[in-house]
Amino acid sequence: MQPHTPNRTQVTEFVMVGFAGVHEARLLFFSLFFTMYLFTLVENLAIILVVGLDHRLRRPMYFFLTHLSCLEILYTSVTVPKMLAGLVGVDGGKNISFAGCLSQLFIFTFLGATECFLLAAMAYDRYVAICMPLRYGALVSWGTCIHLAAACWLVGFLTPVLPIYLMSQLTFCGPNIVDHFFCDASPLLALSCSDVTLKETVDFLVSLAVLLASSTVIAVSYGNIVWTLLHIRSAAERWKAFSTCAAHLTVVSLFYGTLFFMYVRTKLASSINFNKVVSVFYSIVTPMLNPLIYSLRNKEVKGALGRAFSLKSWKGQ
């Protein structure tokens, strides 16, 4: 940390601008984001409850799905309530302490990294199920699932430790206006009066390591899945096998597409307002869409939801 000087007053609180350019439409934005947040909570809670209550879904794929739903609930809850408070002008809704800002950034990064590794674990599950079905019970036992899930959470938790430590060592001497709707690294670094070269390098390398490690597992898993499917002579059997991983592949495409664009891009492509739009997509829109993707593309989940909520029209799916 740089030494304190009389001319530099250490910032102890930040003010998040959020969507300042939509002041006249802030109630419309509040309604939209609040509705999306409620949908996210209800959808993911429904999946958690249905998988927990329906014994027919007591399988590794759905075990990982409940972890993904827990992540989505936490992921959106870290940023959205604070953003909503700022939109409606709640007293102190736009203000956040320095410690609170770092905590929000830590938890958001932790959950994002955990989701990357969890999606990789789910890809491995689909790879074993399709490519080595006779060994599935041995390779993806309940013990293995628990260890994989625990590893995802642990590695995800460790991911932001060094980046947040380096952030805490920077000096912020004003202004304290964060041009974003949550405490993301880029707008915070723009406010620092310290040399941020090391911090930017570490952020880039850590993000790249998480994305490459998890996406490599996913790419290798699906590469083997495609190779196996090409050797299945029956088109019906080939489609049946692929349909078991179609929902996961869709979720992976949405999540990784936005993350790769957001964190592995040139500075020339950077735009604060455009970054906000992309951030809204991966922090609010994607968590809302994921449960729909899994329920709409998965007959077992639709059937379990129908049984749980006694929806006769869903029976027989």
XYZ file of C-alpha atoms in Angstrom:
317
model
C 0.000 0.000 0.000
C 1.293 3.434 -0.800
C 2.116 5.654 2.179
C -0.591 8.034 3.239
C 0.095 11.687 2.515
C -1.693 14.833 3.715
C -2.927 15.475 0.163
C -4.490 12.029 -0.152
C -7.544 11.074 1.876
C -8.190 7.340 1.817
C -11.622 6.505 0.399
C -13.741 4.532 2.891
C -16.950 4.389 0.849
C -17.935 4.051 -2.787
C -21.017 5.297 -4.617
C -22.252 3.040 -7.409
C -23.680 4.920 -10.375
C -25.522 1.883 -11.718
C -27.733 2.853 -14.669
C -27.559 6.614 -14.233
C -28.545 7.281 -17.839
C -32.009 5.768 -17.395
C -33.249 8.000 -14.592
C -36.645 8.622 -16.192
C -37.132 4.894 -16.835
C -35.671 3.699 -13.524
C -39.016 2.321 -12.305
C -39.341 0.332 -15.532
C -35.814 -1.040 -15.066
C -36.585 -1.790 -11.411
C -39.712 -3.732 -12.383
C -37.841 -5.650 -15.076
C -34.875 -6.621 -12.921
C -37.042 -7.340 -9.880
C -39.248 -9.671 -11.943
C -36.205 -11.440 -13.381
C -34.734 -11.817 -9.898
C -37.966 -13.316 -8.546
C -38.146 -15.723 -11.484
C -34.551 -16.763 -10.818
C -35.279 -17.471 -7.154
C -38.533 -19.354 -7.812
C -37.169 -21.431 -10.704
C -33.978 -22.492 -8.963
C -35.738 -23.200 -5.672
C -38.259 -25.332 -7.575
C -35.464 -27.412 -9.103
C -33.764 -27.854 -5.712
C -37.023 -28.966 -4.096
C -38.087 -31.240 -6.941
C -34.720 -33.020 -7.126
C -34.683 -33.374 -3.349
C -38.212 -34.772 -3.154
C -38.350 -37.001 -6.246
C -36.415 -40.247 -5.704
C -36.323 -40.801 -9.489
C -33.957 -37.828 -9.776
C -31.482 -39.100 -7.186
C -28.736 -39.388 -9.763
C -25.344 -37.639 -10.206
C -26.535 -35.359 -13.021
C -29.301 -33.929 -10.853
C -27.036 -33.793 -7.809
C -24.824 -31.375 -9.747
C -27.905 -29.546 -11.019
C -28.988 -28.727 -7.443
C -25.535 -27.297 -6.758
C -25.844 -25.212 -9.920
C -29.240 -23.921 -8.777
C -27.815 -22.983 -5.354
C -25.040 -21.114 -7.126
C -27.479 -19.212 -9.336
C -29.503 -18.064 -6.314
C -26.401 -16.857 -4.471
C -24.836 -15.412 -7.626
C -27.747 -13.088 -8.336
C -28.392 -12.270 -4.666
C -24.889 -10.823 -4.296
C -25.560 -7.992 -6.755
C -29.239 -7.626 -7.678
C -30.790 -6.506 -4.334
C -28.212 -3.725 -3.983
C -28.767 -2.685 -7.587
C -32.546 -2.587 -7.051
C -32.122 -0.448 -3.932
C -30.063 2.019 -5.964
C -32.651 2.158 -8.759
C -35.527 3.156 -6.463
C -33.419 5.607 -4.457
C -33.459 3.781 -1.125
C -31.460 5.757 1.433
C -27.866 4.553 1.106
C -28.850 2.204 -1.713
C -26.021 3.385 -3.935
C -23.430 3.599 -1.172
C -21.192 0.725 -0.159
C -18.264 0.668 2.244
C -14.755 -0.196 1.089
C -14.888 -3.485 3.016
C -18.389 -4.207 1.702
C -17.252 -3.544 -1.850
C -14.317 -5.947 -1.558
C -16.585 -8.534 0.074
C -19.088 -8.278 -2.769
C -16.318 -8.633 -5.348
C -14.840 -11.617 -3.469
C -18.159 -13.486 -3.223
C -19.138 -12.692 -6.816
C -15.778 -13.945 -8.141
C -15.876 -16.994 -5.865
C -19.340 -18.011 -7.092
C -18.478 -17.329 -10.751
C -15.341 -19.480 -10.561
C -17.237 -22.228 -8.732
C -19.837 -22.276 -11.504
C -17.093 -22.692 -14.111
C -15.698 -25.749 -12.323
C -19.154 -27.149 -11.615
C -20.089 -26.978 -15.292
C -16.832 -28.815 -16.027
C -17.767 -31.535 -13.503
C -21.181 -31.864 -15.161
C -19.484 -32.240 -18.559
C -17.321 -35.041 -17.132
C -20.473 -36.737 -15.833
C -22.057 -36.631 -19.303
C -18.807 -37.887 -20.894
C -18.696 -40.979 -18.674
C -22.441 -41.605 -19.092
C -22.254 -41.578 -22.905
C -18.738 -42.818 -23.631
C -18.326 -45.375 -20.831
C -21.855 -46.340 -19.752
C -20.814 -49.742 -18.374
C -18.330 -48.103 -15.993
C -20.576 -45.162 -15.066
C -21.546 -46.515 -11.643
C -17.902 -47.061 -10.685
C -16.467 -43.834 -12.111
C -19.265 -41.489 -11.017
C -20.216 -42.898 -7.632
C -21.873 -40.787 -4.960
C -18.514 -40.460 -3.227
C -16.964 -39.148 -6.448
C -19.823 -36.675 -6.913
C -19.423 -35.318 -3.384
C -15.661 -34.972 -3.825
C -16.053 -33.237 -7.191
C -18.662 -30.810 -5.840
C -16.536 -30.050 -2.766
C -13.488 -29.473 -4.979
C -15.464 -27.061 -7.180
C -16.544 -24.998 -4.164
C -13.073 -25.066 -2.577
C -11.141 -24.091 -5.712
C -13.759 -21.461 -6.466
C -13.324 -20.008 -2.969
C -9.535 -19.875 -3.342
C -9.693 -18.218 -6.779
C -10.289 -14.605 -5.620
C -7.985 -14.715 -2.562
C -4.890 -13.229 -4.255
C -6.784 -10.755 -6.508
C -8.792 -9.387 -3.562
C -5.694 -9.168 -1.366
C -3.938 -7.116 -4.053
C -7.026 -4.937 -4.423
C -7.035 -4.274 -0.669
C -3.444 -3.031 -0.913
C -4.276 -0.341 -3.473
C -4.820 3.273 -2.478
C -8.114 4.957 -3.366
C -7.895 8.693 -2.808
C -10.897 9.921 -4.803
C -13.129 10.173 -6.684
C -15.216 7.366 -5.197
C -17.832 6.996 -7.957
C -18.000 3.426 -9.309
C -19.442 3.488 -12.825
C -21.167 0.102 -12.531
C -24.089 -1.534 -10.725
C -21.814 -3.688 -8.539
C -18.195 -3.697 -7.365
C -16.460 -5.220 -10.357
C -12.674 -5.152 -10.663
C -12.330 -2.962 -13.771
C -14.261 0.128 -12.544
C -12.543 -0.116 -9.154
C -9.079 -0.204 -10.720
C -9.995 2.892 -12.723
C -10.431 4.774 -9.415
C -7.152 3.733 -7.802
C -4.316 6.225 -7.513
C -1.800 3.360 -7.115
C 0.068 1.509 -9.832
C -2.411 -1.207 -10.859
C -0.179 -3.033 -13.365
C 0.443 -6.022 -11.082
C -3.221 -6.212 -10.093
C -4.401 -6.146 -13.711
C -1.896 -8.843 -14.672
C -2.911 -11.110 -11.800
C -6.621 -10.587 -12.563
C -6.093 -11.492 -16.200
C -3.995 -14.577 -15.429
C -6.348 -15.867 -12.726
C -9.423 -15.350 -14.933
C -7.683 -16.968 -17.882
C -6.553 -19.933 -15.770
C -10.079 -20.567 -14.463
C -11.670 -20.230 -17.886
C -9.076 -22.324 -19.711
C -8.906 -25.087 -17.072
C -12.677 -25.530 -16.888
C -13.359 -25.024 -20.597
C -10.610 -27.521 -21.511
C -12.341 -30.210 -19.426
C -15.634 -29.329 -21.121
C -14.105 -29.285 -24.623
C -12.325 -32.626 -24.139
C -15.456 -34.198 -22.649
C -17.682 -33.055 -25.497
C -15.026 -33.895 -28.074
C -15.118 -37.497 -26.862
C -18.924 -37.409 -26.715
C -19.145 -36.269 -30.344
C -16.622 -38.925 -31.400
C -18.674 -41.604 -29.638
C -21.942 -40.357 -31.131
C -20.490 -40.461 -34.648
C -19.855 -44.170 -34.199
C -23.454 -44.917 -33.219
C -25.165 -46.262 -36.330
C -28.752 -45.648 -35.297
C -29.800 -42.011 -35.734
C -32.469 -42.448 -33.062
C -29.962 -43.797 -30.536
C -27.513 -41.053 -31.469
C -30.108 -38.342 -30.837
C -31.258 -39.981 -27.600
C -27.686 -39.975 -26.289
C -27.056 -36.378 -27.352
C -30.339 -35.132 -25.855
C -29.092 -36.077 -22.371
C -26.435 -33.364 -22.583
C -28.192 -30.796 -24.818
C -29.391 -28.665 -21.881
C -25.953 -28.620 -20.256
C -24.291 -27.702 -23.550
C -26.728 -24.806 -24.003
C -26.025 -23.504 -20.483
C -22.266 -23.815 -21.039
C -22.501 -21.886 -24.313
C -24.404 -19.012 -22.687
C -22.210 -18.793 -19.592
C -18.790 -19.185 -21.206
C -19.676 -17.091 -24.217
C -20.298 -14.012 -22.096
C -17.396 -14.682 -19.697
C -14.837 -15.146 -22.456
C -16.077 -11.972 -24.100
C -15.998 -10.041 -20.822
C -12.649 -11.093 -19.409
C -10.537 -12.128 -22.388
C -10.880 -9.141 -24.657
C -8.684 -6.284 -25.823
C -8.888 -2.890 -24.172
C -9.893 -1.428 -27.532
C -13.144 -3.369 -27.289
C -13.886 -2.031 -23.822
C -16.862 0.213 -23.254
C -18.285 0.937 -19.810
C -21.904 0.969 -20.936
C -21.468 -2.116 -23.116
C -19.717 -3.909 -20.235
C -22.746 -3.173 -18.059
C -25.019 -4.794 -20.624
C -22.802 -7.891 -20.785
C -22.638 -7.963 -16.963
C -26.441 -7.868 -16.783
C -26.558 -10.820 -19.158
C -24.235 -13.151 -17.222
C -25.226 -12.002 -13.711
C -29.017 -11.736 -14.144
C -30.296 -13.092 -17.467
C -28.296 -16.344 -17.612
C -29.184 -17.469 -14.043
C -32.849 -16.907 -14.931
C -32.621 -18.849 -18.215
C -30.671 -21.859 -16.906
C -33.552 -23.473 -14.953
C -35.856 -22.952 -17.954
C -33.336 -24.607 -20.250
C -32.988 -27.624 -17.980
C -36.723 -27.997 -17.349
C -37.892 -27.418 -20.912
C -35.301 -29.713 -22.530
C -35.417 -32.454 -19.912
C -38.430 -34.769 -19.809
C -37.454 -36.181 -16.414
C -37.369 -32.722 -14.830
C -40.669 -31.775 -16.488
C -42.218 -34.993 -15.264
C -40.917 -34.434 -11.724
C -42.227 -30.866 -11.715
C -45.583 -32.091 -12.936
C -45.773 -34.710 -10.181
C -44.619 -32.246 -7.538
C -47.146 -29.551 -8.440
C -49.896 -31.934 -9.630
C -50.023 -30.422 -13.102
C -52.022 -32.996 -15.052
C -51.067 -31.474 -18.367
C -47.436 -32.363 -17.690
C -48.148 -36.020 -17.002
C -46.899 -38.466 -19.506
C -44.002 -36.251 -20.594
